CSV table of C-alpha atoms in Angstrom, one decimal:
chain,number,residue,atom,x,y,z
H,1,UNK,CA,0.0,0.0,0.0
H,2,UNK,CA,1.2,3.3,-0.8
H,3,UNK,CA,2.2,5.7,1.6
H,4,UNK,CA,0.9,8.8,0.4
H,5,UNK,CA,-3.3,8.3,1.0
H,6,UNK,CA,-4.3,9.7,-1.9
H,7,UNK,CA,-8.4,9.1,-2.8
H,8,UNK,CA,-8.2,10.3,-6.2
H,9,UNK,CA,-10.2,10.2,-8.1
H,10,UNK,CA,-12.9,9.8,-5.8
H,11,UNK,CA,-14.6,12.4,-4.1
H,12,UNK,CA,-16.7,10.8,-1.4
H,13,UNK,CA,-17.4,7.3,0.3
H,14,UNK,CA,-21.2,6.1,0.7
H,15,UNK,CA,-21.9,3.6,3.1
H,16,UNK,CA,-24.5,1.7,1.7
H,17,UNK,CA,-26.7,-0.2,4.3
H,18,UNK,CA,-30.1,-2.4,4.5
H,19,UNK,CA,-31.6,0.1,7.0
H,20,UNK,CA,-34.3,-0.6,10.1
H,21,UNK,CA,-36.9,0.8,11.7
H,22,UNK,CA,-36.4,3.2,14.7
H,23,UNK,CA,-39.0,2.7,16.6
H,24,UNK,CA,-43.0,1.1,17.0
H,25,UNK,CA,-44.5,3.2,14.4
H,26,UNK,CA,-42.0,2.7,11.7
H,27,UNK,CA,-42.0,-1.3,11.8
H,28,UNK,CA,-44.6,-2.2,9.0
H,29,UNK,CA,-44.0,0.6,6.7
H,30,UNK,CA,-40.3,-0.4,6.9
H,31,UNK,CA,-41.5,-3.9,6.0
H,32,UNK,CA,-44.2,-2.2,3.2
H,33,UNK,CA,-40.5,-1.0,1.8
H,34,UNK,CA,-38.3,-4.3,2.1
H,35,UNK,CA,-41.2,-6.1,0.9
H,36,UNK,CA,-42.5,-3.9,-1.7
H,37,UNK,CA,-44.1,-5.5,-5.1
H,38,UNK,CA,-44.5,-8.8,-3.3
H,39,UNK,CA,-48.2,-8.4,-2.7
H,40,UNK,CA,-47.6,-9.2,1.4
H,41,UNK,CA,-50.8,-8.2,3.3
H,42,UNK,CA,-50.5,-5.7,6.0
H,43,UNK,CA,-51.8,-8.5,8.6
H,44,UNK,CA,-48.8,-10.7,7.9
H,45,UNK,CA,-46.1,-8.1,8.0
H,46,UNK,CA,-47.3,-7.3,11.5
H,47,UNK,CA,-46.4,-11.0,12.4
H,48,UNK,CA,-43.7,-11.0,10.8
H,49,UNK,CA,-42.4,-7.6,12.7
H,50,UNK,CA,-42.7,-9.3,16.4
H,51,UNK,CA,-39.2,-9.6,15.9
H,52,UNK,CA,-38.9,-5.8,16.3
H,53,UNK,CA,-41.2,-4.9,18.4
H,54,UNK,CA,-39.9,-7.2,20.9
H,55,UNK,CA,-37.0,-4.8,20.8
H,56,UNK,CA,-39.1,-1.7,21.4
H,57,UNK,CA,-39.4,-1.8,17.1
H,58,UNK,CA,-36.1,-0.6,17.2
H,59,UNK,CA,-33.7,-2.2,15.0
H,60,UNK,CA,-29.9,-1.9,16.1
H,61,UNK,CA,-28.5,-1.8,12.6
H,62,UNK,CA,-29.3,2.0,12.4
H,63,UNK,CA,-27.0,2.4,15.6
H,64,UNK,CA,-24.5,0.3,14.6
H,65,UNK,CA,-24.1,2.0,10.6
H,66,UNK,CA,-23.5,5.0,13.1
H,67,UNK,CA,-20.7,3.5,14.6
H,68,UNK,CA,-19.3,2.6,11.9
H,69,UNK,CA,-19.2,5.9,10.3
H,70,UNK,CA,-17.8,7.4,13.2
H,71,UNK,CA,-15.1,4.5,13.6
H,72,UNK,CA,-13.9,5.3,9.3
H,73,UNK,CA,-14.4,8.8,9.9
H,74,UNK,CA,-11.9,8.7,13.2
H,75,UNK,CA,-9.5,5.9,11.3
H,76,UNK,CA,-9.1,8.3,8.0
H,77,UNK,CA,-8.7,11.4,10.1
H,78,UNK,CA,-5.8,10.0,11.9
H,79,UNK,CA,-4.4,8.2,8.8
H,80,UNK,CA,-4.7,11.7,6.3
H,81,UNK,CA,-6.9,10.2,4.0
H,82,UNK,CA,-9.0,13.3,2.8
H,83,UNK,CA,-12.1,11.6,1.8
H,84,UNK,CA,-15.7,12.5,3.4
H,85,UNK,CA,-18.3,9.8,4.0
H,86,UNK,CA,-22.0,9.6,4.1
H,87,UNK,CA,-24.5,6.9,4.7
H,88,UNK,CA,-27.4,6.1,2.3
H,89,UNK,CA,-30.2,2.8,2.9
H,90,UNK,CA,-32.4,0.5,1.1
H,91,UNK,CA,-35.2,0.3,2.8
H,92,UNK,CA,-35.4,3.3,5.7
H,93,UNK,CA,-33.8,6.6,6.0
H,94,UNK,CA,-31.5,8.2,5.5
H,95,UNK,CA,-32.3,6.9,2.2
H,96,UNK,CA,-29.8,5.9,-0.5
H,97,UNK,CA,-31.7,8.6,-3.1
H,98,UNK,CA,-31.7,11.5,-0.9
H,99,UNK,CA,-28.2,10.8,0.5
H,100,UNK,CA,-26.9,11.2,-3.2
H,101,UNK,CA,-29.3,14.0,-4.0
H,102,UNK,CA,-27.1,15.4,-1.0
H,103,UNK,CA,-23.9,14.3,-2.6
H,104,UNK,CA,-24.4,15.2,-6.0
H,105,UNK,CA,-25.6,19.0,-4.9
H,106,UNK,CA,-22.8,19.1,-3.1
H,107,UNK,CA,-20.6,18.9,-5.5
H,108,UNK,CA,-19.3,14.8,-5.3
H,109,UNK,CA,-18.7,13.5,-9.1
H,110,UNK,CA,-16.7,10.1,-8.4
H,111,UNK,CA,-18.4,8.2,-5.5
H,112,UNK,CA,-17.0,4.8,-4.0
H,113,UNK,CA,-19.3,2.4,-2.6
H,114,UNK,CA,-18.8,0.2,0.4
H,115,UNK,CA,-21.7,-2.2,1.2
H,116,UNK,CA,-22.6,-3.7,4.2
H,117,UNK,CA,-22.5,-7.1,2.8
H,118,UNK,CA,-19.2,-9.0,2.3
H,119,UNK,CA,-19.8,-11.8,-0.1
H,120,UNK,CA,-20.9,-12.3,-3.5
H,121,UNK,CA,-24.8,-12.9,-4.0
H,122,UNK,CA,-28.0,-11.3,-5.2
H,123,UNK,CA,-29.1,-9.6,-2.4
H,124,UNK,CA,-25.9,-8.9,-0.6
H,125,UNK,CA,-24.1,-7.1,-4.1
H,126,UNK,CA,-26.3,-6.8,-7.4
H,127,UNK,CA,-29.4,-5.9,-5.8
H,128,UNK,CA,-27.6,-3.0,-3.9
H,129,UNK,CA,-26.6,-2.1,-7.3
H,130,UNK,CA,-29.9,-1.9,-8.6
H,131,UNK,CA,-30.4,0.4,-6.0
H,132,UNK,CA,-27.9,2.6,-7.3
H,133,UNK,CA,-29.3,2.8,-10.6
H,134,UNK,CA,-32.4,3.0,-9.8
H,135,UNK,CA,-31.4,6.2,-7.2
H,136,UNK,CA,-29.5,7.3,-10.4
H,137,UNK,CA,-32.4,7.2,-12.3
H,138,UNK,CA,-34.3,9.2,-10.5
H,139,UNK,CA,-31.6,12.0,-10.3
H,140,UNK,CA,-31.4,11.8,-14.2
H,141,UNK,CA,-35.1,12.7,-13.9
H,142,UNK,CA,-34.5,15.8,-11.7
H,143,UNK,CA,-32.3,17.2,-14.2
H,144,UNK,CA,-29.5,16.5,-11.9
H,145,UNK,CA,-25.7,15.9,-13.0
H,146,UNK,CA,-24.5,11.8,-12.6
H,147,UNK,CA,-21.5,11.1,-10.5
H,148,UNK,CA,-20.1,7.9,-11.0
H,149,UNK,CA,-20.0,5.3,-8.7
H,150,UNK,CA,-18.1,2.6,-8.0
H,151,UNK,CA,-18.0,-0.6,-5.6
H,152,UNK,CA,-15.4,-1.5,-3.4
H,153,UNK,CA,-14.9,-5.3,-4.2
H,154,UNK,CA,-15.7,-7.9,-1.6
H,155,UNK,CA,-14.1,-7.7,1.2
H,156,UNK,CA,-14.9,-11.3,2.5
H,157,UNK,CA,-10.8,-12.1,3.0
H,158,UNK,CA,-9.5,-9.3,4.1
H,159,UNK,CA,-7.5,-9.7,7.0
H,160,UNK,CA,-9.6,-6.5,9.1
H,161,UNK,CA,-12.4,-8.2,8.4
H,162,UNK,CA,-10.9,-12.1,9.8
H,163,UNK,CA,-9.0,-11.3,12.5
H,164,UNK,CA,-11.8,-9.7,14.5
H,165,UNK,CA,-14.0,-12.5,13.5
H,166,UNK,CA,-11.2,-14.8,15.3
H,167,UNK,CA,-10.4,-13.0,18.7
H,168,UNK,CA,-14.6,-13.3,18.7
H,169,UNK,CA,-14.1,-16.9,18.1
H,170,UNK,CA,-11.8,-17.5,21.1
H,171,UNK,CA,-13.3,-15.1,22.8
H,172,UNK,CA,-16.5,-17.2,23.3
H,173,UNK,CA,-14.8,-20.5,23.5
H,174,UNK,CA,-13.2,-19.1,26.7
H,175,UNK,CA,-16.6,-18.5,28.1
H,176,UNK,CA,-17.4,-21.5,28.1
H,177,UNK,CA,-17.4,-24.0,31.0
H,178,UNK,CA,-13.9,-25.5,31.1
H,179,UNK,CA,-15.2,-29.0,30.9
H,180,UNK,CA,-17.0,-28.7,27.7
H,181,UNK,CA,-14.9,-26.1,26.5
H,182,UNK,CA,-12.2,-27.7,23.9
H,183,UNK,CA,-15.4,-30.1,22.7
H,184,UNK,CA,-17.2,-27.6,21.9
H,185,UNK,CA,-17.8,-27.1,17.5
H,186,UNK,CA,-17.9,-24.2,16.0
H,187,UNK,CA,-21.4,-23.5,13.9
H,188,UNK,CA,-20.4,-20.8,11.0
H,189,UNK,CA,-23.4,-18.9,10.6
H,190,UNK,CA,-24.8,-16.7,7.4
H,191,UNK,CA,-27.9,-16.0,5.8
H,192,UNK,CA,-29.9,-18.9,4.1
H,193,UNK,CA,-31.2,-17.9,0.1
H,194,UNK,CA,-32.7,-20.1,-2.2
H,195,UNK,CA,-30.0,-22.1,-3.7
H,196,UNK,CA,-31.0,-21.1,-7.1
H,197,UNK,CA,-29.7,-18.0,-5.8
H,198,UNK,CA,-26.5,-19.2,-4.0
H,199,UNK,CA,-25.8,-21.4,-7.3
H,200,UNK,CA,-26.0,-18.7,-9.6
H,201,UNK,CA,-23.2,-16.4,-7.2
H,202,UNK,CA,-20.1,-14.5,-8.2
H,203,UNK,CA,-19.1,-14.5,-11.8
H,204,UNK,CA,-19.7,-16.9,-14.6
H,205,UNK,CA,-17.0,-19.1,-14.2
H,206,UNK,CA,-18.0,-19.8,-10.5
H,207,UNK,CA,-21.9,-20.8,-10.8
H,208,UNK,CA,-22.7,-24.3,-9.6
H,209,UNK,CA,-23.2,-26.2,-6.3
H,210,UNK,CA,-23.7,-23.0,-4.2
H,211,UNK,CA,-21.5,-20.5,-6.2
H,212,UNK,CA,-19.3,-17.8,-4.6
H,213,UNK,CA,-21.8,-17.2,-2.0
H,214,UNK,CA,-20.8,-20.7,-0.4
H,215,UNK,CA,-17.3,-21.2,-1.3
H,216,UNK,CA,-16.1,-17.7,0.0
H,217,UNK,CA,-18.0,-18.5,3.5
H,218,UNK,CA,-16.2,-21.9,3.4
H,219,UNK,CA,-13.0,-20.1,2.9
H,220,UNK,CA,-13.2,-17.8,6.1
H,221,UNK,CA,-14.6,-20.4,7.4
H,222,UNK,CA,-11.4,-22.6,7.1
H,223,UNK,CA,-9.2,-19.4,7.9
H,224,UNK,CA,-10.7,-18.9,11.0
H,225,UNK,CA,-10.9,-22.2,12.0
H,226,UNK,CA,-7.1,-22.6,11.2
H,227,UNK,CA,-6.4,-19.7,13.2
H,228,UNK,CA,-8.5,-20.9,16.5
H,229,UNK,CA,-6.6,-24.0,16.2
H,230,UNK,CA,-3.1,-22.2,16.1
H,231,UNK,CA,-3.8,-20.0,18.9
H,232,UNK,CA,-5.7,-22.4,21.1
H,233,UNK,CA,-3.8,-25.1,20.6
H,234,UNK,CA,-7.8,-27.2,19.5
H,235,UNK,CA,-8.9,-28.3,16.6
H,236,UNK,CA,-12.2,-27.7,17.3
H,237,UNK,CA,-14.8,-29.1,14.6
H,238,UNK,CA,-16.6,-26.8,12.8
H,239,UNK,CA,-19.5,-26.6,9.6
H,240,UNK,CA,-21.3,-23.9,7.5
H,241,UNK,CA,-24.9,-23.4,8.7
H,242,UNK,CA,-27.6,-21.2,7.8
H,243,UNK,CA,-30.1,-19.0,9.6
H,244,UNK,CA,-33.1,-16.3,8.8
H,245,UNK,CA,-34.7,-18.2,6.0
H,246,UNK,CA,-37.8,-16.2,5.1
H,247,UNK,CA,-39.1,-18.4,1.7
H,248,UNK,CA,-41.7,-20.0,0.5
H,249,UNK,CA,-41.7,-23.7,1.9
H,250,UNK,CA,-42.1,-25.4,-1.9
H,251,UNK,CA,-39.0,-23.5,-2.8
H,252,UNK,CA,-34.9,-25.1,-1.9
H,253,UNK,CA,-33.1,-23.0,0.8
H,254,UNK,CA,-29.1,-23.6,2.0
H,255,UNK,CA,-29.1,-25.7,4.6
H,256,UNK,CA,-29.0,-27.2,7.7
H,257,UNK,CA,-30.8,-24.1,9.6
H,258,UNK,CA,-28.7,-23.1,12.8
H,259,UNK,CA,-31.4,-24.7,15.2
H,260,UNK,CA,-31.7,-28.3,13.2
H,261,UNK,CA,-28.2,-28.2,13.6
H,262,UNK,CA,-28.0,-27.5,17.5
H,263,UNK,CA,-30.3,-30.6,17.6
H,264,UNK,CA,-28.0,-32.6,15.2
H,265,UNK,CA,-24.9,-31.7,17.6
H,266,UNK,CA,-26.7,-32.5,21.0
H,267,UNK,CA,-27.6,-36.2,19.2
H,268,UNK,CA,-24.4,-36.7,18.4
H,269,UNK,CA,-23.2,-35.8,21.6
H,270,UNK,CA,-21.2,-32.6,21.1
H,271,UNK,CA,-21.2,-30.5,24.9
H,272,UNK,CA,-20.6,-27.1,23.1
H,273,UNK,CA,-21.5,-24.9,20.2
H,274,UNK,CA,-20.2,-21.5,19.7
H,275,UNK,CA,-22.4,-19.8,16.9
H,276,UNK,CA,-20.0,-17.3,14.8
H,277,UNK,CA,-22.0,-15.3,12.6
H,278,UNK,CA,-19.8,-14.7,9.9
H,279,UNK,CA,-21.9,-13.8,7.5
H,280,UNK,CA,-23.0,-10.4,8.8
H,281,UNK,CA,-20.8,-7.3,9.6
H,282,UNK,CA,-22.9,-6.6,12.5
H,283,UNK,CA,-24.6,-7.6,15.1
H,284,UNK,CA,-28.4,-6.7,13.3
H,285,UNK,CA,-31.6,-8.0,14.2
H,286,UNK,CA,-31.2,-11.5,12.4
H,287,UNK,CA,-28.4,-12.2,14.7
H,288,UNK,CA,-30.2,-10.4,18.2
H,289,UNK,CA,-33.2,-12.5,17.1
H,290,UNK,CA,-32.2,-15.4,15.3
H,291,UNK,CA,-29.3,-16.5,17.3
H,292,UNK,CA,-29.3,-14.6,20.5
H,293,UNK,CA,-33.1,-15.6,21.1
H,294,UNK,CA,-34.4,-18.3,18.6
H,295,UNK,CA,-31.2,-20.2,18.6
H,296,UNK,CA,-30.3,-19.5,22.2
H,297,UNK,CA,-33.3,-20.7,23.6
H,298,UNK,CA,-33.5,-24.1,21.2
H,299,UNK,CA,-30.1,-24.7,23.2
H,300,UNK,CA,-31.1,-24.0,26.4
H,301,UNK,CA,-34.2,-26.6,25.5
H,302,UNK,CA,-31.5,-29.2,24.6
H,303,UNK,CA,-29.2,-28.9,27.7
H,304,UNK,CA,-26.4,-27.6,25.4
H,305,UNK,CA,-24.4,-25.0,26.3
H,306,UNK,CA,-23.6,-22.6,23.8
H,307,UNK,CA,-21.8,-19.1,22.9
H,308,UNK,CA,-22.2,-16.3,20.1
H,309,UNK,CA,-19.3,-14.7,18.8
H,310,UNK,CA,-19.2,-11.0,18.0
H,311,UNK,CA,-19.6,-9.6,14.3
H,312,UNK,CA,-16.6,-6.9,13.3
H,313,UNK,CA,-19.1,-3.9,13.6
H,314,UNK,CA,-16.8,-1.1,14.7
H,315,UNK,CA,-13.5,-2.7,15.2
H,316,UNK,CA,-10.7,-0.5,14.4
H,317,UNK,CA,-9.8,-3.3,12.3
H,318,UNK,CA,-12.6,-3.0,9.9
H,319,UNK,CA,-12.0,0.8,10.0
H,320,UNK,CA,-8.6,0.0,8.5
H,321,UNK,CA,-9.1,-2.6,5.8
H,322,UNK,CA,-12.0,-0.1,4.4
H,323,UNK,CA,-9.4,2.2,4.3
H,324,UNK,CA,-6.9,-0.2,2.7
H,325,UNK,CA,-10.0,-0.9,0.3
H,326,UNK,CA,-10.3,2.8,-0.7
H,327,UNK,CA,-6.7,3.6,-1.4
H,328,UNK,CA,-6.0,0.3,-3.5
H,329,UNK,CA,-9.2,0.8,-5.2
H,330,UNK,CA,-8.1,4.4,-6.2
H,331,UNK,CA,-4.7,3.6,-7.0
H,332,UNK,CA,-6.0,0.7,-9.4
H,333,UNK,CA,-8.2,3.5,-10.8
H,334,UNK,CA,-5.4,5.9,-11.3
H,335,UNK,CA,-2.8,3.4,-12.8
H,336,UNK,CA,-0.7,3.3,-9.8
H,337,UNK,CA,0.9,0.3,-8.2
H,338,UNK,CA,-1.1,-1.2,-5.5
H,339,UNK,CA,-0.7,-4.5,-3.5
H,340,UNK,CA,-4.2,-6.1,-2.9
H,341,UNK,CA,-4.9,-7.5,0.4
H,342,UNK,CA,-6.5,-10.9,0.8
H,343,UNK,CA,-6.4,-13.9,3.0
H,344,UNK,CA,-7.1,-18.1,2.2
H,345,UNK,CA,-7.6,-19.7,-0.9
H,346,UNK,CA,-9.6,-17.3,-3.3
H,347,UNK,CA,-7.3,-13.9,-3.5
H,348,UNK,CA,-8.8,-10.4,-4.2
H,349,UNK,CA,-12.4,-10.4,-5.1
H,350,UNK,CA,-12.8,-8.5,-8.7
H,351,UNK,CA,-13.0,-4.6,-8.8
H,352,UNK,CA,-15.5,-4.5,-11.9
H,353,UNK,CA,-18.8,-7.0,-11.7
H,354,UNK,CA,-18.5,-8.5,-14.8
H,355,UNK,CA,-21.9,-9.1,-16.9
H,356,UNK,CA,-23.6,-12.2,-15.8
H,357,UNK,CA,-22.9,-11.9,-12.1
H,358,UNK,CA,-25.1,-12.4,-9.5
H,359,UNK,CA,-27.9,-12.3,-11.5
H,360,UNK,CA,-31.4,-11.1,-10.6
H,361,UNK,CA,-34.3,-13.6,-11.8
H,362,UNK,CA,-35.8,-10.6,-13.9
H,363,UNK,CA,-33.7,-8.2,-15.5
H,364,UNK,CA,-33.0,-4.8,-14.2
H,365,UNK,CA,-30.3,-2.3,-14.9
H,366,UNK,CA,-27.6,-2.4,-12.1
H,367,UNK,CA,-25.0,0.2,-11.8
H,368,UNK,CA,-21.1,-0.1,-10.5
H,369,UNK,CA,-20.7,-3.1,-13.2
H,370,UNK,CA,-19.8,-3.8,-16.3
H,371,UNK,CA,-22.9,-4.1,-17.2
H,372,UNK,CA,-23.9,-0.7,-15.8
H,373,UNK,CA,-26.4,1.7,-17.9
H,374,UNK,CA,-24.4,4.9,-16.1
H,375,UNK,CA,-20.9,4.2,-16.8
């Protein structure tokens, strides 16, 4: 990485998020907005938001985005990267088209994007980029001037995103009773989607059983296992699972779910589980619901003891390896020598989505890709 912290040629970083409600009354319209075009009756969504409002409607995500800001904001201060950041969402405010209203009015003409989703899939990359054009789309309407935009590539391997991941790891192995402790497996946890989905992840060349989306979680996976094992001195066993499936039943999800699993291990006789959600950056309502309540209190029904590692959030860690994500991705843009950072098996993720990737069941235009309508 080059010494001099030079952003050019980008003028601003967006921190593009899911969003949540932030308090009772904004818990079914938020869902009206996740859901939208689905045809979901109002009835249902208020069952399906018990989750939140048995957290005062509040989701933490809001909160933790926040943080995050504050954490890059305070990392490139100290590090004299020049490069102001702002905070656009999906599905609640501030939201992604008024941010870059903001942005564009304000003068920003070359925008970098970083996503609160680490891994390659439909809804955690391509469908944030059909955001972006559609919030592009609507500024072209206005009359206003296009920046362009650009993706920082996935950041699945990146060492500031693993290492916290690990010390969470070991972290919540050492809470556990001493007599169950170095027995105790290891449950890797992301978000279920329909295997079509998961199979048709990443680029081209990667489509088939499960796709990027499950070979890059396999590879941190591995990594942080490895690096448990050198540390504690345990090689502690350890599988994929899924969580948060929210399909039709008629249509194939990844599996096993987190609490099938947790009965699978009891069976087979395992004293311990610690649940590491590596598949989210923070700790959001899927993982206070479906892990520290669902999941928890399947174990506590079994007689299993069990642990949940923490997610990177705020780690200073993260804070740096965005960093290190901005300045390679401008020096690649520039021409410049960069080194890119990356852990395991896989190397670097791509800058550029090429066409094909991640691809939506219908068609719609997607910017930050090479397939973009707004390059």
């Amino acid at each position: 990485m080059s010494d001099v912290l030079d952003p050019s040629p980008y003028d601003a970083l967006l921190l593009l998020s899911f969003g949540g409600p932030e308090g009772p009354d904004d818990v079914v319209p938020f869902l009206e907005n996740v859901t939208r075009g689905r045809g979901i009756p109002k009835e249902r969504l208020k069952e399906v938001g018990q989750h939140y409002f048995q957290f005062g409607g509040v989701s933490p995500i809001n909160d933790q985005n926040r943080a995050l800001l504050d954490a890059l904001r305070k990392d490139f201060a100290e590090h004299g990267l020049d490069l102001p950041v702002h905070w656009g969402n999906r599905n609640w405010a501030p939201y992604l088209t008024d941010t870059l209203r903001g942005m564009v009015r304000d003068g920003r003409r070359r925008i970098l994007v970083l996503a609160t989703s680490a891994y390659a899939s439909y809804s955690g990359c391509r469908q944030y980029r059909e955001n972006l054009a559609d919030a592009l789309a609507t500024l072209e309407k206005e009359g206003l001037e296009l920046p362009q935009i650009d993706k920082l590539r996935h950041y699945f391997n990146h060492p500031g995103f693993v290492e916290p991941m690990v010390d969470g790891v070991i972290r919540s192995l050492a809470d556990l009773p001493e007599d169950v402790r170095d027995g105790a497996h290891i449950a890797f946890c992301t978000h279920s989607i329909p295997t079509a989905a998961a199979d048709t992840s990443g680029p081209v060349e990667a489509h088939g059983d499960g796709g990027a989306y499950v070979a890059q979680h396999l590879d941190v996976a591995r990594l942080i296992a490895d690096a448990v094992r050198e540390r504690t001195g345990v090689d502690h066993p350890w599988q994929l699972v899924y969580q948060s499936r929210s399909g039709a039943p008629h249509i194939p999800w990844l599996e096993p779910d987190i609490c099938d699993h947790l009965e699978e291990r009891k069976a087979a006789g395992v004293p311990a589980v610690v649940m590491a959600p590596i598949g989210f950056v923070s700790d959001h309502m899927e993982v206070l619901y479906d892990l520290d309540t669902e999941a928890t209190a399947k174990a506590e029904e079994l007689g299993l003891p069990v642990r949940r590692s923490a997610t990177v959030g705020d780690d200073p860690r993260f804070a740096a390896a965005v960093r290190e994500l901005v300045v390679e991705r401008a020096a690649a843009e520039s021409g410049r020598d960069v080194a890119r950072c990356a852990l395991g098996a896989l190397g670097p993720s791509h800058d550029l989505c090429p066409v094909g990737c991640c691809p939506a069941r219908a068609p719609r235009p997607a910017a930050a890709g090479a397939d973009s309508p707004y390059a």
